[in-house]
PDB file of C-alpha atoms in Angstrom:
ATOM      1  CA  UNK A   1      15.257 -29.349  10.127  1.00 57.00           C
ATOM      2  CA  UNK A   2      15.936 -27.634   7.158  1.00 81.00           C
ATOM      3  CA  UNK A   3      16.229 -24.007   5.555  1.00 89.00           C
ATOM      4  CA  UNK A   4      13.702 -21.353   4.158  1.00 95.00           C
ATOM      5  CA  UNK A   5      12.740 -21.252   0.514  1.00 94.00           C
ATOM      6  CA  UNK A   6      13.660 -17.832  -0.788  1.00 95.00           C
ATOM      7  CA  UNK A   7      10.111 -17.039  -2.102  1.00 96.00           C
ATOM      8  CA  UNK A   8       8.546 -18.805   1.235  1.00 96.00           C
ATOM      9  CA  UNK A   9      10.702 -16.603   3.365  1.00 96.00           C
ATOM     10  CA  UNK A  10      10.171 -13.494   1.126  1.00 97.00           C
ATOM     11  CA  UNK A  11       6.376 -13.890   1.475  1.00 97.00           C
ATOM     12  CA  UNK A  12       6.081 -14.918   5.334  1.00 98.00           C
ATOM     13  CA  UNK A  13       8.756 -12.079   6.114  1.00 97.00           C
ATOM     14  CA  UNK A  14       7.035  -9.280   4.477  1.00 97.00           C
ATOM     15  CA  UNK A  15       3.634 -10.762   6.061  1.00 97.00           C
ATOM     16  CA  UNK A  16       2.448  -8.079   8.709  1.00 97.00           C
ATOM     17  CA  UNK A  17       0.550 -11.442  10.448  1.00 97.00           C
ATOM     18  CA  UNK A  18       0.786 -14.808   9.954  1.00 98.00           C
ATOM     19  CA  UNK A  19      -1.188 -17.561  11.842  1.00 98.00           C
ATOM     20  CA  UNK A  20       0.446 -20.327  13.943  1.00 97.00           C
ATOM     21  CA  UNK A  21      -0.812 -23.379  15.366  1.00 97.00           C
ATOM     22  CA  UNK A  22       1.696 -25.341  18.097  1.00 96.00           C
ATOM     23  CA  UNK A  23       1.060 -29.158  18.491  1.00 95.00           C
ATOM     24  CA  UNK A  24      -0.613 -30.027  21.746  1.00 93.00           C
ATOM     25  CA  UNK A  25       0.861 -33.159  23.891  1.00 91.00           C
ATOM     26  CA  UNK A  26      -1.555 -35.251  22.167  1.00 93.00           C
ATOM     27  CA  UNK A  27      -0.471 -34.423  18.666  1.00 91.00           C
ATOM     28  CA  UNK A  28      -2.931 -32.258  17.459  1.00 94.00           C
ATOM     29  CA  UNK A  29      -3.101 -28.777  16.390  1.00 95.00           C
ATOM     30  CA  UNK A  30      -4.215 -25.957  18.702  1.00 95.00           C
ATOM     31  CA  UNK A  31      -6.668 -23.584  17.116  1.00 96.00           C
ATOM     32  CA  UNK A  32      -4.673 -21.201  15.022  1.00 97.00           C
ATOM     33  CA  UNK A  33      -3.505 -17.817  16.362  1.00 96.00           C
ATOM     34  CA  UNK A  34      -2.524 -14.430  14.644  1.00 97.00           C
ATOM     35  CA  UNK A  35       0.699 -13.157  15.534  1.00 97.00           C
ATOM     36  CA  UNK A  36       3.468 -10.733  14.103  1.00 98.00           C
ATOM     37  CA  UNK A  37       6.472 -12.040  12.577  1.00 98.00           C
ATOM     38  CA  UNK A  38       9.812 -10.322  11.740  1.00 98.00           C
ATOM     39  CA  UNK A  39      12.608 -11.596   9.316  1.00 98.00           C
ATOM     40  CA  UNK A  40      16.193 -11.053  10.199  1.00 98.00           C
ATOM     41  CA  UNK A  41      18.510 -11.958   7.226  1.00 95.00           C
ATOM     42  CA  UNK A  42      17.161 -15.332   6.306  1.00 95.00           C
ATOM     43  CA  UNK A  43      15.626 -16.126   9.809  1.00 97.00           C
ATOM     44  CA  UNK A  44      12.158 -15.884  10.852  1.00 98.00           C
ATOM     45  CA  UNK A  45      11.273 -14.879  14.446  1.00 98.00           C
ATOM     46  CA  UNK A  46       8.129 -14.766  16.679  1.00 98.00           C
ATOM     47  CA  UNK A  47       6.941 -13.842  20.059  1.00 97.00           C
ATOM     48  CA  UNK A  48       4.242 -14.304  22.354  1.00 96.00           C
ATOM     49  CA  UNK A  49       2.454 -10.694  23.063  1.00 90.00           C
ATOM     50  CA  UNK A  50       1.266 -12.403  26.217  1.00 89.00           C
ATOM     51  CA  UNK A  51       4.732 -13.561  27.566  1.00 88.00           C
ATOM     52  CA  UNK A  52       4.996 -16.891  28.910  1.00 89.00           C
ATOM     53  CA  UNK A  53       1.295 -17.025  29.735  1.00 88.00           C
ATOM     54  CA  UNK A  54       0.466 -17.189  25.868  1.00 89.00           C
ATOM     55  CA  UNK A  55      -1.167 -20.743  25.224  1.00 89.00           C
ATOM     56  CA  UNK A  56       0.152 -21.173  22.050  1.00 92.00           C
ATOM     57  CA  UNK A  57       3.459 -20.468  23.380  1.00 95.00           C
ATOM     58  CA  UNK A  58       3.667 -22.690  26.005  1.00 94.00           C
ATOM     59  CA  UNK A  59       2.613 -25.670  23.700  1.00 93.00           C
ATOM     60  CA  UNK A  60       5.230 -24.519  21.280  1.00 95.00           C
ATOM     61  CA  UNK A  61       8.057 -24.552  23.444  1.00 95.00           C
ATOM     62  CA  UNK A  62       7.077 -27.690  25.103  1.00 94.00           C
ATOM     63  CA  UNK A  63       6.338 -29.669  21.600  1.00 95.00           C
ATOM     64  CA  UNK A  64       8.592 -27.579  19.449  1.00 96.00           C
ATOM     65  CA  UNK A  65       6.427 -27.992  16.462  1.00 96.00           C
ATOM     66  CA  UNK A  66       3.384 -26.805  14.532  1.00 97.00           C
ATOM     67  CA  UNK A  67       2.341 -25.226  11.470  1.00 97.00           C
ATOM     68  CA  UNK A  68       2.302 -21.687  10.082  1.00 98.00           C
ATOM     69  CA  UNK A  69       0.112 -19.790   7.555  1.00 98.00           C
ATOM     70  CA  UNK A  70       0.987 -16.826   5.446  1.00 97.00           C
ATOM     71  CA  UNK A  71      -0.558 -15.651   2.202  1.00 93.00           C
ATOM     72  CA  UNK A  72      -0.008 -18.618   0.018  1.00 94.00           C
ATOM     73  CA  UNK A  73       2.638 -20.404   2.298  1.00 96.00           C
ATOM     74  CA  UNK A  74       1.391 -23.254   4.767  1.00 96.00           C
ATOM     75  CA  UNK A  75       4.462 -25.134   6.374  1.00 96.00           C
ATOM     76  CA  UNK A  76       4.867 -27.373   9.305  1.00 96.00           C
ATOM     77  CA  UNK A  77       7.151 -25.445  11.589  1.00 97.00           C
ATOM     78  CA  UNK A  78       9.717 -26.160  14.390  1.00 97.00           C
ATOM     79  CA  UNK A  79       9.947 -23.611  17.152  1.00 98.00           C
ATOM     80  CA  UNK A  80      13.302 -23.053  18.495  1.00 97.00           C
ATOM     81  CA  UNK A  81      14.032 -20.840  21.353  1.00 97.00           C
ATOM     82  CA  UNK A  82      16.256 -17.893  20.545  1.00 97.00           C
ATOM     83  CA  UNK A  83      18.322 -16.382  23.476  1.00 95.00           C
ATOM     84  CA  UNK A  84      21.253 -14.526  21.874  1.00 97.00           C
ATOM     85  CA  UNK A  85      21.182 -11.024  23.466  1.00 97.00           C
ATOM     86  CA  UNK A  86      22.630  -9.270  20.421  1.00 98.00           C
ATOM     87  CA  UNK A  87      20.141 -11.147  18.054  1.00 98.00           C
ATOM     88  CA  UNK A  88      17.253 -10.277  20.129  1.00 98.00           C
ATOM     89  CA  UNK A  89      18.199  -6.637  20.043  1.00 98.00           C
ATOM     90  CA  UNK A  90      18.000  -6.787  15.936  1.00 98.00           C
ATOM     91  CA  UNK A  91      14.706  -8.511  16.266  1.00 98.00           C
ATOM     92  CA  UNK A  92      13.539  -5.490  18.541  1.00 98.00           C
ATOM     93  CA  UNK A  93      14.740  -3.041  15.888  1.00 98.00           C
ATOM     94  CA  UNK A  94      12.904  -4.972  13.137  1.00 98.00           C
ATOM     95  CA  UNK A  95       9.659  -5.126  15.464  1.00 98.00           C
ATOM     96  CA  UNK A  96      10.267  -0.961  15.806  1.00 97.00           C
ATOM     97  CA  UNK A  97      10.611  -0.578  12.323  1.00 98.00           C
ATOM     98  CA  UNK A  98       7.873  -2.915  10.534  1.00 98.00           C
ATOM     99  CA  UNK A  99       5.328  -2.152  13.067  1.00 97.00           C
ATOM    100  CA  UNK A 100       5.977   1.340  13.721  1.00 95.00           C
ATOM    101  CA  UNK A 101       2.435   2.394  12.976  1.00 96.00           C
ATOM    102  CA  UNK A 102       1.285   0.246  15.981  1.00 96.00           C
ATOM    103  CA  UNK A 103       3.681   1.668  18.485  1.00 95.00           C
ATOM    104  CA  UNK A 104       1.316   0.998  21.690  1.00 95.00           C
ATOM    105  CA  UNK A 105       1.510  -3.147  20.651  1.00 94.00           C
ATOM    106  CA  UNK A 106       5.203  -2.674  20.025  1.00 96.00           C
ATOM    107  CA  UNK A 107       6.342  -1.599  23.371  1.00 96.00           C
ATOM    108  CA  UNK A 108       4.954  -4.794  24.827  1.00 94.00           C
ATOM    109  CA  UNK A 109       6.611  -6.799  22.309  1.00 96.00           C
ATOM    110  CA  UNK A 110      10.031  -5.590  22.765  1.00 96.00           C
ATOM    111  CA  UNK A 111       9.733  -5.749  26.759  1.00 96.00           C
ATOM    112  CA  UNK A 112      12.310  -8.064  28.636  1.00 96.00           C
ATOM    113  CA  UNK A 113       9.363 -10.523  29.831  1.00 95.00           C
ATOM    114  CA  UNK A 114       8.406 -10.898  26.209  1.00 96.00           C
ATOM    115  CA  UNK A 115      11.726 -11.061  24.844  1.00 97.00           C
ATOM    116  CA  UNK A 116      11.995 -14.295  26.817  1.00 96.00           C
ATOM    117  CA  UNK A 117       9.655 -15.773  24.387  1.00 97.00           C
ATOM    118  CA  UNK A 118      11.522 -15.190  21.211  1.00 98.00           C
ATOM    119  CA  UNK A 119      11.015 -18.374  18.928  1.00 98.00           C
ATOM    120  CA  UNK A 120      12.743 -18.728  15.739  1.00 98.00           C
ATOM    121  CA  UNK A 121      10.782 -20.463  13.013  1.00 98.00           C
ATOM    122  CA  UNK A 122      12.462 -23.118  10.822  1.00 97.00           C
ATOM    123  CA  UNK A 123      10.737 -25.352   8.406  1.00 96.00           C
ATOM    124  CA  UNK A 124      10.208 -29.182   9.414  1.00 92.00           C
ATOM    125  CA  UNK A 125      10.165 -32.001   7.131  1.00 73.00           C
TER     126      UNK A 125
END
C-alpha cells in the first residue's frame, strides 16, 4: 500500500460522490456504485449506507481491493477497516459538515450500524 498523491487526495476528498467497485471472489470487478467520500487529514473514508447488507461493502471487506473513480482520478484501492472510535467521531463530523444539505441521508451514515462499515481508502500498487 502507498500514500495518496496530493492532487489525487484533493480531487477525491473534494468530490461529493465517487464510484467504487470492489473485487469479487473470482477477481472481477463489481458494477460500480456511487457513494459519498470524506477526508480526514490525508486519509479518505467511505461507508456503506446499507450497513453490512451492502453488496459492494461485503466484497470490499472480504477481498480488500477494488477500483475508485472520482473526477479525473481512477485508482486501484485497498479497503481497510477503520474501527478507531475517536477517528470515527471525526469522520461523523466531516459527514455532517460536508453533506449538511442532505441531513436526511447523513443521519443514517453516522448511525452506529453504518459506522461499523467505515473503510479507509488506500491506493494499491
